[in-house]
mmCIF file with all atom_site columns, N, CA, C and O in Angstrom:
data_model
loop_
_atom_site.group_PDB
_atom_site.id
_atom_site.type_symbol
_atom_site.label_atom_id
_atom_site.label_alt_id
_atom_site.label_comp_id
_atom_site.label_asym_id
_atom_site.label_entity_id
_atom_site.label_seq_id
_atom_site.pdbx_PDB_ins_code
_atom_site.Cartn_x
_atom_site.Cartn_y
_atom_site.Cartn_z
_atom_site.occupancy
_atom_site.B_iso_or_equiv
_atom_site.pdbx_formal_charge
_atom_site.auth_seq_id
_atom_site.auth_comp_id
_atom_site.auth_asym_id
_atom_site.auth_atom_id
_atom_site.pdbx_PDB_model_num
ATOM 1   N N  . MET T 1 1  ? -83.530 -108.360 -58.736 1.00 76.00 ? 1097 MET T N  1
ATOM 2   C CA . MET T 1 1  ? -82.569 -107.452 -58.154 1.00 76.00 ? 1097 MET T CA 1
ATOM 3   C C  . MET T 1 1  ? -83.304 -106.143 -57.858 1.00 76.00 ? 1097 MET T C  1
ATOM 4   O O  . MET T 1 1  ? -84.018 -105.633 -58.698 1.00 76.00 ? 1097 MET T O  1
ATOM 5   N N  . THR T 1 2  ? -83.070 -105.604 -56.695 1.00 90.00 ? 1098 THR T N  1
ATOM 6   C CA . THR T 1 2  ? -83.720 -104.356 -56.318 1.00 90.00 ? 1098 THR T CA 1
ATOM 7   C C  . THR T 1 2  ? -83.002 -103.165 -56.950 1.00 90.00 ? 1098 THR T C  1
ATOM 8   O O  . THR T 1 2  ? -81.853 -103.274 -57.393 1.00 90.00 ? 1098 THR T O  1
ATOM 9   N N  . LYS T 1 3  ? -83.675 -102.032 -56.974 1.00 94.00 ? 1099 LYS T N  1
ATOM 10  C CA . LYS T 1 3  ? -83.067 -100.813 -57.517 1.00 94.00 ? 1099 LYS T CA 1
ATOM 11  C C  . LYS T 1 3  ? -81.819 -100.431 -56.733 1.00 94.00 ? 1099 LYS T C  1
ATOM 12  O O  . LYS T 1 3  ? -80.833 -99.966  -57.311 1.00 94.00 ? 1099 LYS T O  1
ATOM 13  N N  . ALA T 1 4  ? -81.865 -100.625 -55.421 1.00 95.00 ? 1100 ALA T N  1
ATOM 14  C CA . ALA T 1 4  ? -80.716 -100.282 -54.585 1.00 95.00 ? 1100 ALA T CA 1
ATOM 15  C C  . ALA T 1 4  ? -79.497 -101.138 -54.939 1.00 95.00 ? 1100 ALA T C  1
ATOM 16  O O  . ALA T 1 4  ? -78.377 -100.631 -55.041 1.00 95.00 ? 1100 ALA T O  1
ATOM 17  N N  . VAL T 1 5  ? -79.711 -102.424 -55.136 1.00 92.00 ? 1101 VAL T N  1
ATOM 18  C CA . VAL T 1 5  ? -78.605 -103.330 -55.494 1.00 92.00 ? 1101 VAL T CA 1
ATOM 19  C C  . VAL T 1 5  ? -78.037 -102.947 -56.849 1.00 92.00 ? 1101 VAL T C  1
ATOM 20  O O  . VAL T 1 5  ? -76.816 -102.852 -57.017 1.00 92.00 ? 1101 VAL T O  1
ATOM 21  N N  . LYS T 1 6  ? -78.891 -102.697 -57.819 1.00 93.00 ? 1102 LYS T N  1
ATOM 22  C CA . LYS T 1 6  ? -78.441 -102.294 -59.153 1.00 93.00 ? 1102 LYS T CA 1
ATOM 23  C C  . LYS T 1 6  ? -77.639 -100.997 -59.080 1.00 93.00 ? 1102 LYS T C  1
ATOM 24  O O  . LYS T 1 6  ? -76.595 -100.870 -59.709 1.00 93.00 ? 1102 LYS T O  1
ATOM 25  N N  . TYR T 1 7  ? -78.109 -100.035 -58.304 1.00 96.00 ? 1103 TYR T N  1
ATOM 26  C CA . TYR T 1 7  ? -77.404 -98.767  -58.143 1.00 96.00 ? 1103 TYR T CA 1
ATOM 27  C C  . TYR T 1 7  ? -76.002 -98.996  -57.577 1.00 96.00 ? 1103 TYR T C  1
ATOM 28  O O  . TYR T 1 7  ? -75.019 -98.449  -58.093 1.00 96.00 ? 1103 TYR T O  1
ATOM 29  N N  . LEU T 1 8  ? -75.897 -99.783  -56.522 1.00 95.00 ? 1104 LEU T N  1
ATOM 30  C CA . LEU T 1 8  ? -74.602 -100.053 -55.908 1.00 95.00 ? 1104 LEU T CA 1
ATOM 31  C C  . LEU T 1 8  ? -73.636 -100.699 -56.893 1.00 95.00 ? 1104 LEU T C  1
ATOM 32  O O  . LEU T 1 8  ? -72.461 -100.326 -56.973 1.00 95.00 ? 1104 LEU T O  1
ATOM 33  N N  . ILE T 1 9  ? -74.134 -101.673 -57.670 1.00 94.00 ? 1105 ILE T N  1
ATOM 34  C CA . ILE T 1 9  ? -73.298 -102.352 -58.666 1.00 94.00 ? 1105 ILE T CA 1
ATOM 35  C C  . ILE T 1 9  ? -72.868 -101.371 -59.746 1.00 94.00 ? 1105 ILE T C  1
ATOM 36  O O  . ILE T 1 9  ? -71.689 -101.269 -60.083 1.00 94.00 ? 1105 ILE T O  1
ATOM 37  N N  . ASP T 1 10 ? -73.834 -100.636 -60.303 1.00 95.00 ? 1106 ASP T N  1
ATOM 38  C CA . ASP T 1 10 ? -73.549 -99.717  -61.408 1.00 95.00 ? 1106 ASP T CA 1
ATOM 39  C C  . ASP T 1 10 ? -72.604 -98.587  -61.014 1.00 95.00 ? 1106 ASP T C  1
ATOM 40  O O  . ASP T 1 10 ? -71.837 -98.095  -61.838 1.00 95.00 ? 1106 ASP T O  1
ATOM 41  N N  . GLN T 1 11 ? -72.636 -98.180  -59.752 1.00 96.00 ? 1107 GLN T N  1
ATOM 42  C CA . GLN T 1 11 ? -71.776 -97.094  -59.276 1.00 96.00 ? 1107 GLN T CA 1
ATOM 43  C C  . GLN T 1 11 ? -70.406 -97.575  -58.809 1.00 96.00 ? 1107 GLN T C  1
ATOM 44  O O  . GLN T 1 11 ? -69.576 -96.783  -58.386 1.00 96.00 ? 1107 GLN T O  1
ATOM 45  N N  . GLY T 1 12 ? -70.171 -98.878  -58.890 1.00 94.00 ? 1108 GLY T N  1
ATOM 46  C CA . GLY T 1 12 ? -68.874 -99.428  -58.471 1.00 94.00 ? 1108 GLY T CA 1
ATOM 47  C C  . GLY T 1 12 ? -68.678 -99.414  -56.970 1.00 94.00 ? 1108 GLY T C  1
ATOM 48  O O  . GLY T 1 12 ? -67.554 -99.289  -56.489 1.00 94.00 ? 1108 GLY T O  1
ATOM 49  N N  . LEU T 1 13 ? -69.760 -99.549  -56.222 1.00 95.00 ? 1109 LEU T N  1
ATOM 50  C CA . LEU T 1 13 ? -69.701 -99.465  -54.769 1.00 95.00 ? 1109 LEU T CA 1
ATOM 51  C C  . LEU T 1 13 ? -69.664 -100.822 -54.063 1.00 95.00 ? 1109 LEU T C  1
ATOM 52  O O  . LEU T 1 13 ? -69.764 -100.879 -52.848 1.00 95.00 ? 1109 LEU T O  1
ATOM 53  N N  . VAL T 1 14 ? -69.488 -101.886 -54.816 1.00 93.00 ? 1110 VAL T N  1
ATOM 54  C CA . VAL T 1 14 ? -69.425 -103.231 -54.225 1.00 93.00 ? 1110 VAL T CA 1
ATOM 55  C C  . VAL T 1 14 ? -67.954 -103.611 -54.036 1.00 93.00 ? 1110 VAL T C  1
ATOM 56  O O  . VAL T 1 14 ? -67.182 -103.598 -54.981 1.00 93.00 ? 1110 VAL T O  1
ATOM 57  N N  . ASP T 1 15 ? -67.572 -103.902 -52.797 1.00 92.00 ? 1111 ASP T N  1
ATOM 58  C CA . ASP T 1 15 ? -66.193 -104.288 -52.494 1.00 92.00 ? 1111 ASP T CA 1
ATOM 59  C C  . ASP T 1 15 ? -66.053 -105.780 -52.203 1.00 92.00 ? 1111 ASP T C  1
ATOM 60  O O  . ASP T 1 15 ? -65.042 -106.381 -52.503 1.00 92.00 ? 1111 ASP T O  1
ATOM 61  N N  . PHE T 1 16 ? -67.055 -106.330 -51.566 1.00 88.00 ? 1112 PHE T N  1
ATOM 62  C CA . PHE T 1 16 ? -67.014 -107.733 -51.162 1.00 88.00 ? 1112 PHE T CA 1
ATOM 63  C C  . PHE T 1 16 ? -68.305 -108.427 -51.573 1.00 88.00 ? 1112 PHE T C  1
ATOM 64  O O  . PHE T 1 16 ? -69.369 -107.817 -51.585 1.00 88.00 ? 1112 PHE T O  1
ATOM 65  N N  . VAL T 1 17 ? -68.203 -109.708 -51.891 1.00 83.00 ? 1113 VAL T N  1
ATOM 66  C CA . VAL T 1 17 ? -69.358 -110.541 -52.207 1.00 83.00 ? 1113 VAL T CA 1
ATOM 67  C C  . VAL T 1 17 ? -69.301 -111.727 -51.250 1.00 83.00 ? 1113 VAL T C  1
ATOM 68  O O  . VAL T 1 17 ? -68.255 -112.347 -51.087 1.00 83.00 ? 1113 VAL T O  1
ATOM 69  N N  . GLY T 1 18 ? -70.417 -112.007 -50.601 1.00 81.00 ? 1114 GLY T N  1
ATOM 70  C CA . GLY T 1 18 ? -70.430 -113.101 -49.642 1.00 81.00 ? 1114 GLY T CA 1
ATOM 71  C C  . GLY T 1 18 ? -71.758 -113.826 -49.649 1.00 81.00 ? 1114 GLY T C  1
ATOM 72  O O  . GLY T 1 18 ? -72.666 -113.492 -50.395 1.00 81.00 ? 1114 GLY T O  1
ATOM 73  N N  . SER T 1 19 ? -71.844 -114.828 -48.831 1.00 81.00 ? 1115 SER T N  1
ATOM 74  C CA . SER T 1 19 ? -73.082 -115.591 -48.710 1.00 81.00 ? 1115 SER T CA 1
ATOM 75  C C  . SER T 1 19 ? -73.294 -115.962 -47.245 1.00 81.00 ? 1115 SER T C  1
ATOM 76  O O  . SER T 1 19 ? -72.394 -115.835 -46.425 1.00 81.00 ? 1115 SER T O  1
ATOM 77  N N  . ASP T 1 20 ? -74.463 -116.430 -46.977 1.00 81.00 ? 1116 ASP T N  1
ATOM 78  C CA . ASP T 1 20 ? -74.814 -116.883 -45.636 1.00 81.00 ? 1116 ASP T CA 1
ATOM 79  C C  . ASP T 1 20 ? -75.058 -118.394 -45.700 1.00 81.00 ? 1116 ASP T C  1
ATOM 80  O O  . ASP T 1 20 ? -76.029 -118.904 -45.182 1.00 81.00 ? 1116 ASP T O  1
ATOM 81  N N  . THR T 1 21 ? -74.145 -119.086 -46.377 1.00 82.00 ? 1117 THR T N  1
ATOM 82  C CA . THR T 1 21 ? -74.285 -120.518 -46.613 1.00 82.00 ? 1117 THR T CA 1
ATOM 83  C C  . THR T 1 21 ? -73.887 -121.299 -45.366 1.00 82.00 ? 1117 THR T C  1
ATOM 84  O O  . THR T 1 21 ? -72.728 -121.289 -44.970 1.00 82.00 ? 1117 THR T O  1
ATOM 85  N N  . HIS T 1 22 ? -74.869 -121.955 -44.784 1.00 84.00 ? 1118 HIS T N  1
ATOM 86  C CA . HIS T 1 22 ? -74.608 -122.747 -43.578 1.00 84.00 ? 1118 HIS T CA 1
ATOM 87  C C  . HIS T 1 22 ? -74.689 -124.251 -43.829 1.00 84.00 ? 1118 HIS T C  1
ATOM 88  O O  . HIS T 1 22 ? -74.297 -125.036 -42.981 1.00 84.00 ? 1118 HIS T O  1
ATOM 89  N N  . ARG T 1 23 ? -75.191 -124.631 -44.970 1.00 85.00 ? 1119 ARG T N  1
ATOM 90  C CA . ARG T 1 23 ? -75.351 -126.050 -45.273 1.00 85.00 ? 1119 ARG T CA 1
ATOM 91  C C  . ARG T 1 23 ? -74.667 -126.371 -46.611 1.00 85.00 ? 1119 ARG T C  1
ATOM 92  O O  . ARG T 1 23 ? -74.742 -125.592 -47.555 1.00 85.00 ? 1119 ARG T O  1
ATOM 93  N N  . PRO T 1 24 ? -74.007 -127.507 -46.696 1.00 84.00 ? 1120 PRO T N  1
ATOM 94  C CA . PRO T 1 24 ? -73.316 -127.884 -47.929 1.00 84.00 ? 1120 PRO T CA 1
ATOM 95  C C  . PRO T 1 24 ? -74.225 -127.923 -49.157 1.00 84.00 ? 1120 PRO T C  1
ATOM 96  O O  . PRO T 1 24 ? -73.767 -127.656 -50.266 1.00 84.00 ? 1120 PRO T O  1
ATOM 97  N N  . LYS T 1 25 ? -75.507 -128.199 -48.971 1.00 82.00 ? 1121 LYS T N  1
ATOM 98  C CA . LYS T 1 25 ? -76.391 -128.307 -50.131 1.00 82.00 ? 1121 LYS T CA 1
ATOM 99  C C  . LYS T 1 25 ? -76.573 -126.968 -50.857 1.00 82.00 ? 1121 LYS T C  1
ATOM 100 O O  . LYS T 1 25 ? -76.964 -126.941 -52.006 1.00 82.00 ? 1121 LYS T O  1
ATOM 101 N N  . TYR T 1 26 ? -76.247 -125.856 -50.201 1.00 84.00 ? 1122 TYR T N  1
ATOM 102 C CA . TYR T 1 26 ? -76.384 -124.545 -50.834 1.00 84.00 ? 1122 TYR T CA 1
ATOM 103 C C  . TYR T 1 26 ? -75.141 -124.131 -51.617 1.00 84.00 ? 1122 TYR T C  1
ATOM 104 O O  . TYR T 1 26 ? -75.171 -123.142 -52.348 1.00 84.00 ? 1122 TYR T O  1
ATOM 105 N N  . ILE T 1 27 ? -74.087 -124.863 -51.492 1.00 86.00 ? 1123 ILE T N  1
ATOM 106 C CA . ILE T 1 27 ? -72.842 -124.543 -52.193 1.00 86.00 ? 1123 ILE T CA 1
ATOM 107 C C  . ILE T 1 27 ? -73.038 -124.596 -53.709 1.00 86.00 ? 1123 ILE T C  1
ATOM 108 O O  . ILE T 1 27 ? -72.526 -123.746 -54.428 1.00 86.00 ? 1123 ILE T O  1
ATOM 109 N N  . GLU T 1 28 ? -73.788 -125.561 -54.208 1.00 86.00 ? 1124 GLU T N  1
ATOM 110 C CA . GLU T 1 28 ? -74.021 -125.665 -55.658 1.00 86.00 ? 1124 GLU T CA 1
ATOM 111 C C  . GLU T 1 28 ? -74.739 -124.436 -56.183 1.00 86.00 ? 1124 GLU T C  1
ATOM 112 O O  . GLU T 1 28 ? -74.394 -123.913 -57.249 1.00 86.00 ? 1124 GLU T O  1
ATOM 113 N N  . SER T 1 29 ? -75.713 -123.944 -55.466 1.00 84.00 ? 1125 SER T N  1
ATOM 114 C CA . SER T 1 29 ? -76.418 -122.723 -55.876 1.00 84.00 ? 1125 SER T CA 1
ATOM 115 C C  . SER T 1 29 ? -75.462 -121.537 -55.914 1.00 84.00 ? 1125 SER T C  1
ATOM 116 O O  . SER T 1 29 ? -75.524 -120.703 -56.819 1.00 84.00 ? 1125 SER T O  1
ATOM 117 N N  . LEU T 1 30 ? -74.590 -121.468 -54.937 1.00 83.00 ? 1126 LEU T N  1
ATOM 118 C CA . LEU T 1 30 ? -73.601 -120.401 -54.911 1.00 83.00 ? 1126 LEU T CA 1
ATOM 119 C C  . LEU T 1 30 ? -72.672 -120.492 -56.118 1.00 83.00 ? 1126 LEU T C  1
ATOM 120 O O  . LEU T 1 30 ? -72.391 -119.486 -56.774 1.00 83.00 ? 1126 LEU T O  1
ATOM 121 N N  . LYS T 1 31 ? -72.220 -121.683 -56.444 1.00 86.00 ? 1127 LYS T N  1
ATOM 122 C CA . LYS T 1 31 ? -71.361 -121.882 -57.624 1.00 86.00 ? 1127 LYS T CA 1
ATOM 123 C C  . LYS T 1 31 ? -72.068 -121.437 -58.899 1.00 86.00 ? 1127 LYS T C  1
ATOM 124 O O  . LYS T 1 31 ? -71.470 -120.806 -59.763 1.00 86.00 ? 1127 LYS T O  1
ATOM 125 N N  . GLN T 1 32 ? -73.351 -121.768 -59.036 1.00 87.00 ? 1128 GLN T N  1
ATOM 126 C CA . GLN T 1 32 ? -74.110 -121.392 -60.224 1.00 87.00 ? 1128 GLN T CA 1
ATOM 127 C C  . GLN T 1 32 ? -74.299 -119.881 -60.320 1.00 87.00 ? 1128 GLN T C  1
ATOM 128 O O  . GLN T 1 32 ? -74.322 -119.328 -61.415 1.00 87.00 ? 1128 GLN T O  1
ATOM 129 N N  . SER T 1 33 ? -74.424 -119.207 -59.211 1.00 86.00 ? 1129 SER T N  1
ATOM 130 C CA . SER T 1 33 ? -74.651 -117.760 -59.230 1.00 86.00 ? 1129 SER T CA 1
ATOM 131 C C  . SER T 1 33 ? -73.445 -116.995 -59.770 1.00 86.00 ? 1129 SER T C  1
ATOM 132 O O  . SER T 1 33 ? -73.594 -115.903 -60.305 1.00 86.00 ? 1129 SER T O  1
ATOM 133 N N  . ILE T 1 34 ? -72.268 -117.564 -59.664 1.00 85.00 ? 1130 ILE T N  1
ATOM 134 C CA . ILE T 1 34 ? -71.064 -116.886 -60.136 1.00 85.00 ? 1130 ILE T CA 1
ATOM 135 C C  . ILE T 1 34 ? -71.102 -116.659 -61.645 1.00 85.00 ? 1130 ILE T C  1
ATOM 136 O O  . ILE T 1 34 ? -70.552 -115.689 -62.132 1.00 85.00 ? 1130 ILE T O  1
ATOM 137 N N  . GLY T 1 35 ? -71.799 -117.499 -62.384 1.00 86.00 ? 1131 GLY T N  1
ATOM 138 C CA . GLY T 1 35 ? -71.877 -117.346 -63.833 1.00 86.00 ? 1131 GLY T CA 1
ATOM 139 C C  . GLY T 1 35 ? -73.031 -116.482 -64.323 1.00 86.00 ? 1131 GLY T C  1
ATOM 140 O O  . GLY T 1 35 ? -73.225 -116.332 -65.522 1.00 86.00 ? 1131 GLY T O  1
ATOM 141 N N  . THR T 1 36 ? -73.769 -115.841 -63.438 1.00 91.00 ? 1132 THR T N  1
ATOM 142 C CA . THR T 1 36 ? -74.938 -115.065 -63.842 1.00 91.00 ? 1132 THR T CA 1
ATOM 143 C C  . THR T 1 36 ? -74.558 -113.669 -64.331 1.00 91.00 ? 1132 THR T C  1
ATOM 144 O O  . THR T 1 36 ? -73.461 -113.172 -64.075 1.00 91.00 ? 1132 THR T O  1
ATOM 145 N N  . LYS T 1 37 ? -75.497 -113.049 -65.029 1.00 91.00 ? 1133 LYS T N  1
ATOM 146 C CA . LYS T 1 37 ? -75.292 -111.693 -65.538 1.00 91.00 ? 1133 LYS T CA 1
ATOM 147 C C  . LYS T 1 37 ? -75.040 -110.708 -64.400 1.00 91.00 ? 1133 LYS T C  1
ATOM 148 O O  . LYS T 1 37 ? -74.189 -109.827 -64.511 1.00 91.00 ? 1133 LYS T O  1
ATOM 149 N N  . ILE T 1 38 ? -75.757 -110.865 -63.311 1.00 89.00 ? 1134 ILE T N  1
ATOM 150 C CA . ILE T 1 38 ? -75.576 -109.968 -62.167 1.00 89.00 ? 1134 ILE T CA 1
ATOM 151 C C  . ILE T 1 38 ? -74.140 -110.046 -61.652 1.00 89.00 ? 1134 ILE T C  1
ATOM 152 O O  . ILE T 1 38 ? -73.495 -109.035 -61.409 1.00 89.00 ? 1134 ILE T O  1
ATOM 153 N N  . PHE T 1 39 ? -73.619 -111.259 -61.508 1.00 89.00 ? 1135 PHE T N  1
ATOM 154 C CA . PHE T 1 39 ? -72.261 -111.403 -61.003 1.00 89.00 ? 1135 PHE T CA 1
ATOM 155 C C  . PHE T 1 39 ? -71.247 -110.860 -62.002 1.00 89.00 ? 1135 PHE T C  1
ATOM 156 O O  . PHE T 1 39 ? -70.260 -110.234 -61.614 1.00 89.00 ? 1135 PHE T O  1
ATOM 157 N N  . ARG T 1 40 ? -71.481 -111.065 -63.290 1.00 90.00 ? 1136 ARG T N  1
ATOM 158 C CA . ARG T 1 40 ? -70.575 -110.506 -64.306 1.00 90.00 ? 1136 ARG T CA 1
ATOM 159 C C  . ARG T 1 40 ? -70.551 -108.983 -64.218 1.00 90.00 ? 1136 ARG T C  1
ATOM 160 O O  . ARG T 1 40 ? -69.496 -108.365 -64.344 1.00 90.00 ? 1136 ARG T O  1
ATOM 161 N N  . ASN T 1 41 ? -71.724 -108.370 -63.995 1.00 91.00 ? 1137 ASN T N  1
ATOM 162 C CA . ASN T 1 41 ? -71.778 -106.916 -63.827 1.00 91.00 ? 1137 ASN T CA 1
ATOM 163 C C  . ASN T 1 41 ? -70.976 -106.470 -62.614 1.00 91.00 ? 1137 ASN T C  1
ATOM 164 O O  . ASN T 1 41 ? -70.289 -105.455 -62.656 1.00 91.00 ? 1137 ASN T O  1
ATOM 165 N N  . ILE T 1 42 ? -71.070 -107.232 -61.528 1.00 90.00 ? 1138 ILE T N  1
ATOM 166 C CA . ILE T 1 42 ? -70.296 -106.903 -60.334 1.00 90.00 ? 1138 ILE T CA 1
ATOM 167 C C  . ILE T 1 42 ? -68.805 -106.943 -60.663 1.00 90.00 ? 1138 ILE T C  1
ATOM 168 O O  . ILE T 1 42 ? -68.062 -106.026 -60.318 1.00 90.00 ? 1138 ILE T O  1
ATOM 169 N N  . GLU T 1 43 ? -68.377 -107.983 -61.352 1.00 89.00 ? 1139 GLU T N  1
ATOM 170 C CA . GLU T 1 43 ? -66.956 -108.129 -61.696 1.00 89.00 ? 1139 GLU T CA 1
ATOM 171 C C  . GLU T 1 43 ? -66.479 -107.026 -62.636 1.00 89.00 ? 1139 GLU T C  1
ATOM 172 O O  . GLU T 1 43 ? -65.365 -106.547 -62.514 1.00 89.00 ? 1139 GLU T O  1
ATOM 173 N N  . GLU T 1 44 ? -67.319 -106.642 -63.596 1.00 91.00 ? 1140 GLU T N  1
ATOM 174 C CA . GLU T 1 44 ? -66.921 -105.653 -64.597 1.00 91.00 ? 1140 GLU T CA 1
ATOM 175 C C  . GLU T 1 44 ? -66.893 -104.230 -64.050 1.00 91.00 ? 1140 GLU T C  1
ATOM 176 O O  . GLU T 1 44 ? -66.063 -103.423 -64.470 1.00 91.00 ? 1140 GLU T O  1
ATOM 177 N N  . LYS T 1 45 ? -67.780 -103.904 -63.140 1.00 92.00 ? 1141 LYS T N  1
ATOM 178 C CA . LYS T 1 45 ? -67.947 -102.516 -62.701 1.00 92.00 ? 1141 LYS T CA 1
ATOM 179 C C  . LYS T 1 45 ? -67.388 -102.232 -61.318 1.00 92.00 ? 1141 LYS T C  1
ATOM 180 O O  . LYS T 1 45 ? -67.463 -101.091 -60.857 1.00 92.00 ? 1141 LYS T O  1
ATOM 181 N N  . ASN T 1 46 ? -66.856 -103.227 -60.645 1.00 90.00 ? 1142 ASN T N  1
ATOM 182 C CA . ASN T 1 46 ? -66.405 -103.057 -59.272 1.00 90.00 ? 1142 ASN T CA 1
ATOM 183 C C  . ASN T 1 46 ? -65.052 -103.733 -59.055 1.00 90.00 ? 1142 ASN T C  1
ATOM 184 O O  . ASN T 1 46 ? -64.691 -104.655 -59.764 1.00 90.00 ? 1142 ASN T O  1
ATOM 185 N N  . ILE T 1 47 ? -64.320 -103.260 -58.069 1.00 88.00 ? 1143 ILE T N  1
ATOM 186 C CA . ILE T 1 47 ? -63.068 -103.908 -57.672 1.00 88.00 ? 1143 ILE T CA 1
ATOM 187 C C  . ILE T 1 47 ? -63.384 -104.749 -56.442 1.00 88.00 ? 1143 ILE T C  1
ATOM 188 O O  . ILE T 1 47 ? -63.557 -104.236 -55.339 1.00 88.00 ? 1143 ILE T O  1
ATOM 189 N N  . ILE T 1 48 ? -63.474 -106.053 -56.660 1.00 86.00 ? 1144 ILE T N  1
ATOM 190 C CA . ILE T 1 48 ? -63.828 -106.975 -55.594 1.00 86.00 ? 1144 ILE T CA 1
ATOM 191 C C  . ILE T 1 48 ? -62.575 -107.368 -54.817 1.00 86.00 ? 1144 ILE T C  1
ATOM 192 O O  . ILE T 1 48 ? -61.577 -107.770 -55.399 1.00 86.00 ? 1144 ILE T O  1
ATOM 193 N N  . LYS T 1 49 ? -62.635 -107.251 -53.517 1.00 88.00 ? 1145 LYS T N  1
ATOM 194 C CA . LYS T 1 49 ? -61.472 -107.509 -52.668 1.00 88.00 ? 1145 LYS T CA 1
ATOM 195 C C  . LYS T 1 49 ? -61.408 -108.946 -52.160 1.00 88.00 ? 1145 LYS T C  1
ATOM 196 O O  . LYS T 1 49 ? -60.452 -109.306 -51.489 1.00 88.00 ? 1145 LYS T O  1
ATOM 197 N N  . ASN T 1 50 ? -62.422 -109.772 -52.488 1.00 79.00 ? 1146 ASN T N  1
ATOM 198 C CA . ASN T 1 50 ? -62.379 -111.178 -52.104 1.00 79.00 ? 1146 ASN T CA 1
ATOM 199 C C  . ASN T 1 50 ? -61.352 -111.870 -52.988 1.00 79.00 ? 1146 ASN T C  1
ATOM 200 O O  . ASN T 1 50 ? -61.500 -111.919 -54.206 1.00 79.00 ? 1146 ASN T O  1
ATOM 201 N N  . ALA T 1 51 ? -60.348 -112.422 -52.420 1.00 68.00 ? 1147 ALA T N  1
ATOM 202 C CA . ALA T 1 51 ? -59.293 -113.072 -53.206 1.00 68.00 ? 1147 ALA T CA 1
ATOM 203 C C  . ALA T 1 51 ? -59.724 -114.416 -53.780 1.00 68.00 ? 1147 ALA T C  1
ATOM 204 O O  . ALA T 1 51 ? -59.119 -114.908 -54.719 1.00 68.00 ? 1147 ALA T O  1
ATOM 205 N N  . TYR T 1 52 ? -60.777 -115.010 -53.252 1.00 70.00 ? 1148 TYR T N  1
ATOM 206 C CA . TYR T 1 52 ? -61.118 -116.374 -53.634 1.00 70.00 ? 1148 TYR T CA 1
ATOM 207 C C  . TYR T 1 52 ? -62.302 -116.482 -54.568 1.00 70.00 ? 1148 TYR T C  1
ATOM 208 O O  . TYR T 1 52 ? -62.825 -117.569 -54.771 1.00 70.00 ? 1148 TYR T O  1
ATOM 209 N N  . LEU T 1 53 ? -62.783 -115.390 -55.157 1.00 57.00 ? 1149 LEU T N  1
ATOM 210 C CA . LEU T 1 53 ? -63.915 -115.473 -56.079 1.00 57.00 ? 1149 LEU T CA 1
ATOM 211 C C  . LEU T 1 53 ? -63.456 -115.737 -57.483 1.00 57.00 ? 1149 LEU T C  1
ATOM 212 O O  . LEU T 1 53 ? -62.460 -115.429 -57.928 1.00 57.00 ? 1149 LEU T O  1
#
């Protein structure tokens, strides 16, 4: 994670989370990323407007 990404997360500046998934084979990776520490930090420190996460 870059310093810029960490700053945005820590400051509560993340509103939406998305991906550029064009192939079904990448869906599993996306599912696994939801359980990571980075994603938990996003959920804890930000108000995410995506209704389906």
